[in-house]
CSV table of C-alpha atoms in Angstrom, one decimal:
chain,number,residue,atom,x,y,z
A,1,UNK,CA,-12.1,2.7,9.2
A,2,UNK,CA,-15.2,0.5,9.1
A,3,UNK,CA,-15.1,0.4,5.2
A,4,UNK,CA,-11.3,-0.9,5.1
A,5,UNK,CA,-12.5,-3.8,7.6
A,6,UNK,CA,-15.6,-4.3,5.2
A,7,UNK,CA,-13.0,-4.8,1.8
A,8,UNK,CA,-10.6,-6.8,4.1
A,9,UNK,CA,-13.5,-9.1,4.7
A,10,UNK,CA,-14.7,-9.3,1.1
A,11,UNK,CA,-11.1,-9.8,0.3
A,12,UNK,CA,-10.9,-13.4,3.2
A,13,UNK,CA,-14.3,-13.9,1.6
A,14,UNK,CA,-13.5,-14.4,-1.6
A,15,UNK,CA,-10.0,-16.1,-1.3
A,16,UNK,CA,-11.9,-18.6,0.9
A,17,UNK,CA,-14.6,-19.4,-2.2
A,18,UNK,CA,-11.6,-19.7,-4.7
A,19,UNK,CA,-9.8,-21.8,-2.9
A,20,UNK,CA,-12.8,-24.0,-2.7
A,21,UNK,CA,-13.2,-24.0,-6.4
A,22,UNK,CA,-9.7,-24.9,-6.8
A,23,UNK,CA,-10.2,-28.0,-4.7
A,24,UNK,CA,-12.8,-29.4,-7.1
A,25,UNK,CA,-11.0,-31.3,-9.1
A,26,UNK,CA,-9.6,-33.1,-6.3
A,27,UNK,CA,-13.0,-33.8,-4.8
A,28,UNK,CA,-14.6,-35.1,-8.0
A,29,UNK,CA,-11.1,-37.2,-8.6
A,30,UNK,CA,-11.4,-39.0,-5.0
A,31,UNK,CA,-15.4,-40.2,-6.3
A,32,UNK,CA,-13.5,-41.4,-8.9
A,33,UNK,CA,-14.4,-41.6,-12.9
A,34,UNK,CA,-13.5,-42.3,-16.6
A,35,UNK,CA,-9.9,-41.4,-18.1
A,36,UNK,CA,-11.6,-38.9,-20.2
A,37,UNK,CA,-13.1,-37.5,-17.1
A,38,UNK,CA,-9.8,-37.8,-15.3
A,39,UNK,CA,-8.4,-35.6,-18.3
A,40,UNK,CA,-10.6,-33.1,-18.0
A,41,UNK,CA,-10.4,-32.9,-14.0
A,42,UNK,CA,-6.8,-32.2,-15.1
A,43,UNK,CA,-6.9,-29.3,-17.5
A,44,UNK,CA,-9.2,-27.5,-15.2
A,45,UNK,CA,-6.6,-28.2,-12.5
A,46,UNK,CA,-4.1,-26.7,-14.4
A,47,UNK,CA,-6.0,-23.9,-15.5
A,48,UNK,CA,-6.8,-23.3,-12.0
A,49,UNK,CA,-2.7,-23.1,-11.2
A,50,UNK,CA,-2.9,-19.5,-12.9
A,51,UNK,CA,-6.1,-18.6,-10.6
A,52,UNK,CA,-4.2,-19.9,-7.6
A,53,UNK,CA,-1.2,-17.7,-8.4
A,54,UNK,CA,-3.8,-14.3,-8.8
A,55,UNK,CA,-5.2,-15.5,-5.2
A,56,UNK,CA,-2.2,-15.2,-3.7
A,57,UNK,CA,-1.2,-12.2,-4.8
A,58,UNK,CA,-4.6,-10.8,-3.4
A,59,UNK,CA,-4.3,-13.1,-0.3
A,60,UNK,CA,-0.5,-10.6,0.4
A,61,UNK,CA,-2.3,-7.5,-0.5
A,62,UNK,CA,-5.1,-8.3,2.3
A,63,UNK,CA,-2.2,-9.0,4.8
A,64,UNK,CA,-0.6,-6.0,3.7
A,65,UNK,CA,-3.8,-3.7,3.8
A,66,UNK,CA,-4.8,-5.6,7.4
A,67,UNK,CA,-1.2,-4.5,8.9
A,68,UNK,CA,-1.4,-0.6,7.4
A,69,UNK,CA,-4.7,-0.6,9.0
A,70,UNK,CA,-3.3,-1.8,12.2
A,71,UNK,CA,-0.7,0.7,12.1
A,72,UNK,CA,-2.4,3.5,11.7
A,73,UNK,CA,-5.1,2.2,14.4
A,74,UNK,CA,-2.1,2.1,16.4
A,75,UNK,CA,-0.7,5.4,15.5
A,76,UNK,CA,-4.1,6.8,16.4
A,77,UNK,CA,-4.6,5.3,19.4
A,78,UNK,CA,-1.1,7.1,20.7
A,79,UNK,CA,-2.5,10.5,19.7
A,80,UNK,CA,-5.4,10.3,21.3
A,81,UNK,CA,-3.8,9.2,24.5
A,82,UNK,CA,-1.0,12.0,24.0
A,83,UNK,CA,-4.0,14.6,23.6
A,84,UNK,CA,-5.9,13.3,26.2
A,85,UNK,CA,-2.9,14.0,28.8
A,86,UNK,CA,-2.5,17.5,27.2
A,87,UNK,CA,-6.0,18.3,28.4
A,88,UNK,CA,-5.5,16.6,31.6
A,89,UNK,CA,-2.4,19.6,31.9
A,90,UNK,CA,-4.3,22.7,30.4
A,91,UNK,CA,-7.6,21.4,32.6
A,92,UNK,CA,-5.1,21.8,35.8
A,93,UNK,CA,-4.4,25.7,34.6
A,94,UNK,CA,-7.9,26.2,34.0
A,95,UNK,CA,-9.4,24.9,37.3
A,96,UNK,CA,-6.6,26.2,39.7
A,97,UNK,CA,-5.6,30.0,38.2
A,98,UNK,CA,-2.5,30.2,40.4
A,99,UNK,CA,-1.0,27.6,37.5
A,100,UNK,CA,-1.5,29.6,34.9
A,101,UNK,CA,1.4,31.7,35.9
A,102,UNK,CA,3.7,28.3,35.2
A,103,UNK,CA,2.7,29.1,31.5
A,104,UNK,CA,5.2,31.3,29.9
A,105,UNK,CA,2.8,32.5,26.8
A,106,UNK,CA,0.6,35.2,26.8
A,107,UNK,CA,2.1,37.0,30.1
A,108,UNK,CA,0.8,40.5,28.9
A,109,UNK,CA,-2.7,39.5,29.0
A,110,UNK,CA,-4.5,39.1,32.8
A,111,UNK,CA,-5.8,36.0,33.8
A,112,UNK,CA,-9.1,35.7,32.5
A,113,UNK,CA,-8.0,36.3,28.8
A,114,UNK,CA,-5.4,33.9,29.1
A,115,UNK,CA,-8.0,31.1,30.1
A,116,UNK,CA,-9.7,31.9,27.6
A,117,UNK,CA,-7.3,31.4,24.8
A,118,UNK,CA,-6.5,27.9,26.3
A,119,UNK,CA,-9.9,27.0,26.5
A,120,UNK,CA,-9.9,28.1,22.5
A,121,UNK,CA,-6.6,26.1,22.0
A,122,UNK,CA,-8.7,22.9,23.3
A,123,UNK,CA,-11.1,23.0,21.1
A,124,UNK,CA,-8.9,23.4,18.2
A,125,UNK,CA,-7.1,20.5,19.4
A,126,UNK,CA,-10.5,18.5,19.7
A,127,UNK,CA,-11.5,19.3,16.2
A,128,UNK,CA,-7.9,18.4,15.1
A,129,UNK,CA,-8.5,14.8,16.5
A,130,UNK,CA,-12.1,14.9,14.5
A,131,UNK,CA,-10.7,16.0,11.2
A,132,UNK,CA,-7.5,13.7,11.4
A,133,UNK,CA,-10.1,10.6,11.7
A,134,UNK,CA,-12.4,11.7,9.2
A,135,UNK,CA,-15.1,12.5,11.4
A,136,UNK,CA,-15.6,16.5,10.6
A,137,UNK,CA,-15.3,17.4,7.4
A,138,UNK,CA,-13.1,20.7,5.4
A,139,UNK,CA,-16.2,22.7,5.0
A,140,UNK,CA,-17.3,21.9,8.8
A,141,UNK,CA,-14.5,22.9,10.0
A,142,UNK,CA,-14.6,25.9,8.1
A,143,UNK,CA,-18.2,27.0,9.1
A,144,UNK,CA,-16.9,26.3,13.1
A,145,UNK,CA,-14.1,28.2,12.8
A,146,UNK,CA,-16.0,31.4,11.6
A,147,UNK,CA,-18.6,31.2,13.4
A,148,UNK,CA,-17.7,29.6,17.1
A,149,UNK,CA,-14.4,30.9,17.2
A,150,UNK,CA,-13.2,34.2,14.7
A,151,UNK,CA,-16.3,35.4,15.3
A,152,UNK,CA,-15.2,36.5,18.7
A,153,UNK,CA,-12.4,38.8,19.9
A,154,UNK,CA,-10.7,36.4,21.7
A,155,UNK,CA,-11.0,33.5,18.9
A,156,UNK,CA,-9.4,35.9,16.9
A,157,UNK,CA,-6.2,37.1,18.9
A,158,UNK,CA,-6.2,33.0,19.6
A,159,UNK,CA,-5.3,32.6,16.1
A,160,UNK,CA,-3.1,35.7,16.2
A,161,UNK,CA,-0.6,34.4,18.7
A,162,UNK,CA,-1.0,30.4,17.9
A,163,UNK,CA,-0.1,30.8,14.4
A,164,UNK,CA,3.2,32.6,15.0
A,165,UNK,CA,4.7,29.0,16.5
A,166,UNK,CA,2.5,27.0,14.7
A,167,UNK,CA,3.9,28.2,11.4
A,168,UNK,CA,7.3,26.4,12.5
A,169,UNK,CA,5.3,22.7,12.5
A,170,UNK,CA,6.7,20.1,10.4
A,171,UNK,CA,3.8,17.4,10.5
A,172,UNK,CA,2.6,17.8,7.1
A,173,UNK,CA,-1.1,17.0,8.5
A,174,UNK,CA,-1.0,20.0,11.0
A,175,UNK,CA,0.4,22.0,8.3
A,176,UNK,CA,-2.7,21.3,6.6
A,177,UNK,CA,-5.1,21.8,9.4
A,178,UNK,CA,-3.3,25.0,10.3
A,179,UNK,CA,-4.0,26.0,6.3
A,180,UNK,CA,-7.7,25.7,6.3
A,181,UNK,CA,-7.8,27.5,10.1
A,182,UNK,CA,-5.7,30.0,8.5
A,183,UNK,CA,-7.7,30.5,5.2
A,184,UNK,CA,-11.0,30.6,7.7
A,185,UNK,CA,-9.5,33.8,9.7
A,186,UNK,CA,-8.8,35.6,6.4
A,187,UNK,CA,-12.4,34.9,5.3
A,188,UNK,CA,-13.5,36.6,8.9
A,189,UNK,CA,-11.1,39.4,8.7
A,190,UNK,CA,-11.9,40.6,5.0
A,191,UNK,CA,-15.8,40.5,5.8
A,192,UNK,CA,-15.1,42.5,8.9
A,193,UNK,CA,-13.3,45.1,6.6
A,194,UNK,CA,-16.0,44.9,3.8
A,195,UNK,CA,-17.9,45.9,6.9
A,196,UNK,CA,-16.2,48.4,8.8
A,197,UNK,CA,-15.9,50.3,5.1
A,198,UNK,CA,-19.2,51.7,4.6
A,199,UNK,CA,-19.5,52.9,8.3
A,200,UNK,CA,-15.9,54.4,7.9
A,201,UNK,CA,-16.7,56.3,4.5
A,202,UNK,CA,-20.4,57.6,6.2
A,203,UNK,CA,-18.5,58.7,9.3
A,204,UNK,CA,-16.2,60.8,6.8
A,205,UNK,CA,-19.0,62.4,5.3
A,206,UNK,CA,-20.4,63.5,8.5
């Protein structure tokens, strides 16, 4: 975000040092001079009427750039305080057990367990809000995910359960997210297999 506000300031910056050159003319016409000089003052104020026309086209494209930028700032903004209230409601059900029995999911599993798999859902959400923003990367998330989260038990029968409602998402961001969470599980799962092969095939032999 930082390096949009950078450009947008190059961009007032340099509009503000072509507008001074295009002023220059006038300047040296109110000291005053020769017809020849007059002359000249006026073909480089006419060339200048192209250069003018450039600057505001570039003068738009900052407003335009400023007000995307503000948009999406603002867009932000309301996700973070609608996530923020969505902890607020899971971190009732986590401190006070007796809620968790207002959460229809994940009846069949006891108390604990289902705990457990909010506290999972949490931090996915968390890492969501990082990797909208640009502040955790593909392969960060990645190496998280398989190693914080799938390779556990209970990360794993998170993902198990989430995905089956999560599939139905039509924010084509989440989508994404939900792609590289998904592709990280099937990374854990076949190396789990590759695993459990050699010990299967030795307890054959025996």
């Amino acid at each position: 975000m930082s390096r949009v506000f950078r450009i947008i300031g190059a961009i007032i910056g340099s509009l503000f040092v072509l507008l001074l050159l295009i002023e220059v003319p006038y300047l040296f016409s109110l000291i005053g001079g020769t017809t020849d000089a007059w002359n000249r003052l006026s073909l480089i104020g006419q060339a200048y009427g192209s250069v003018s026309a450039i600057i505001s086209a570039i003068a738009l494209a900052g407003v335009v750039v400023s007000l995307v930028v503000q948009r999406q700032q603002t867009r932000i903004a309301a996700q973070y305080s609608f996530r923020q209230q969505h902890f607020a409601v899971y971190r009732a059900a986590l401190d006070d057990p007796a809620l968790m029995e207002c959460i229809g999911s994940n009846q069949d599993l006891d108390i604990s367990k289902r705990r457990q798999l909010i506290y999972i859902n949490l931090i996915s959400t968390f890492w969501y809000s990082a990797w909208h923003v640009g502040d955790l990367r593909d392969a960060e998330l990645s190496s998280n995910l398989k190693s914080e989260i799938f390779s556990t038990e209970i990360g794993r029968l998170w993902w198990q359960r989430a995905r089956e409602f999560r599939a139905a998402a039509h924010d084509q961001t989440l989508s994404r997210f939900d792609q590289l969470i998904e592709a990280a599980y099937q990374e854990v799962i076949a190396s789990l297999v590759a695993a459990a092969a050699p010990q299967s095939a030795a307890g054959e032999r025996a």
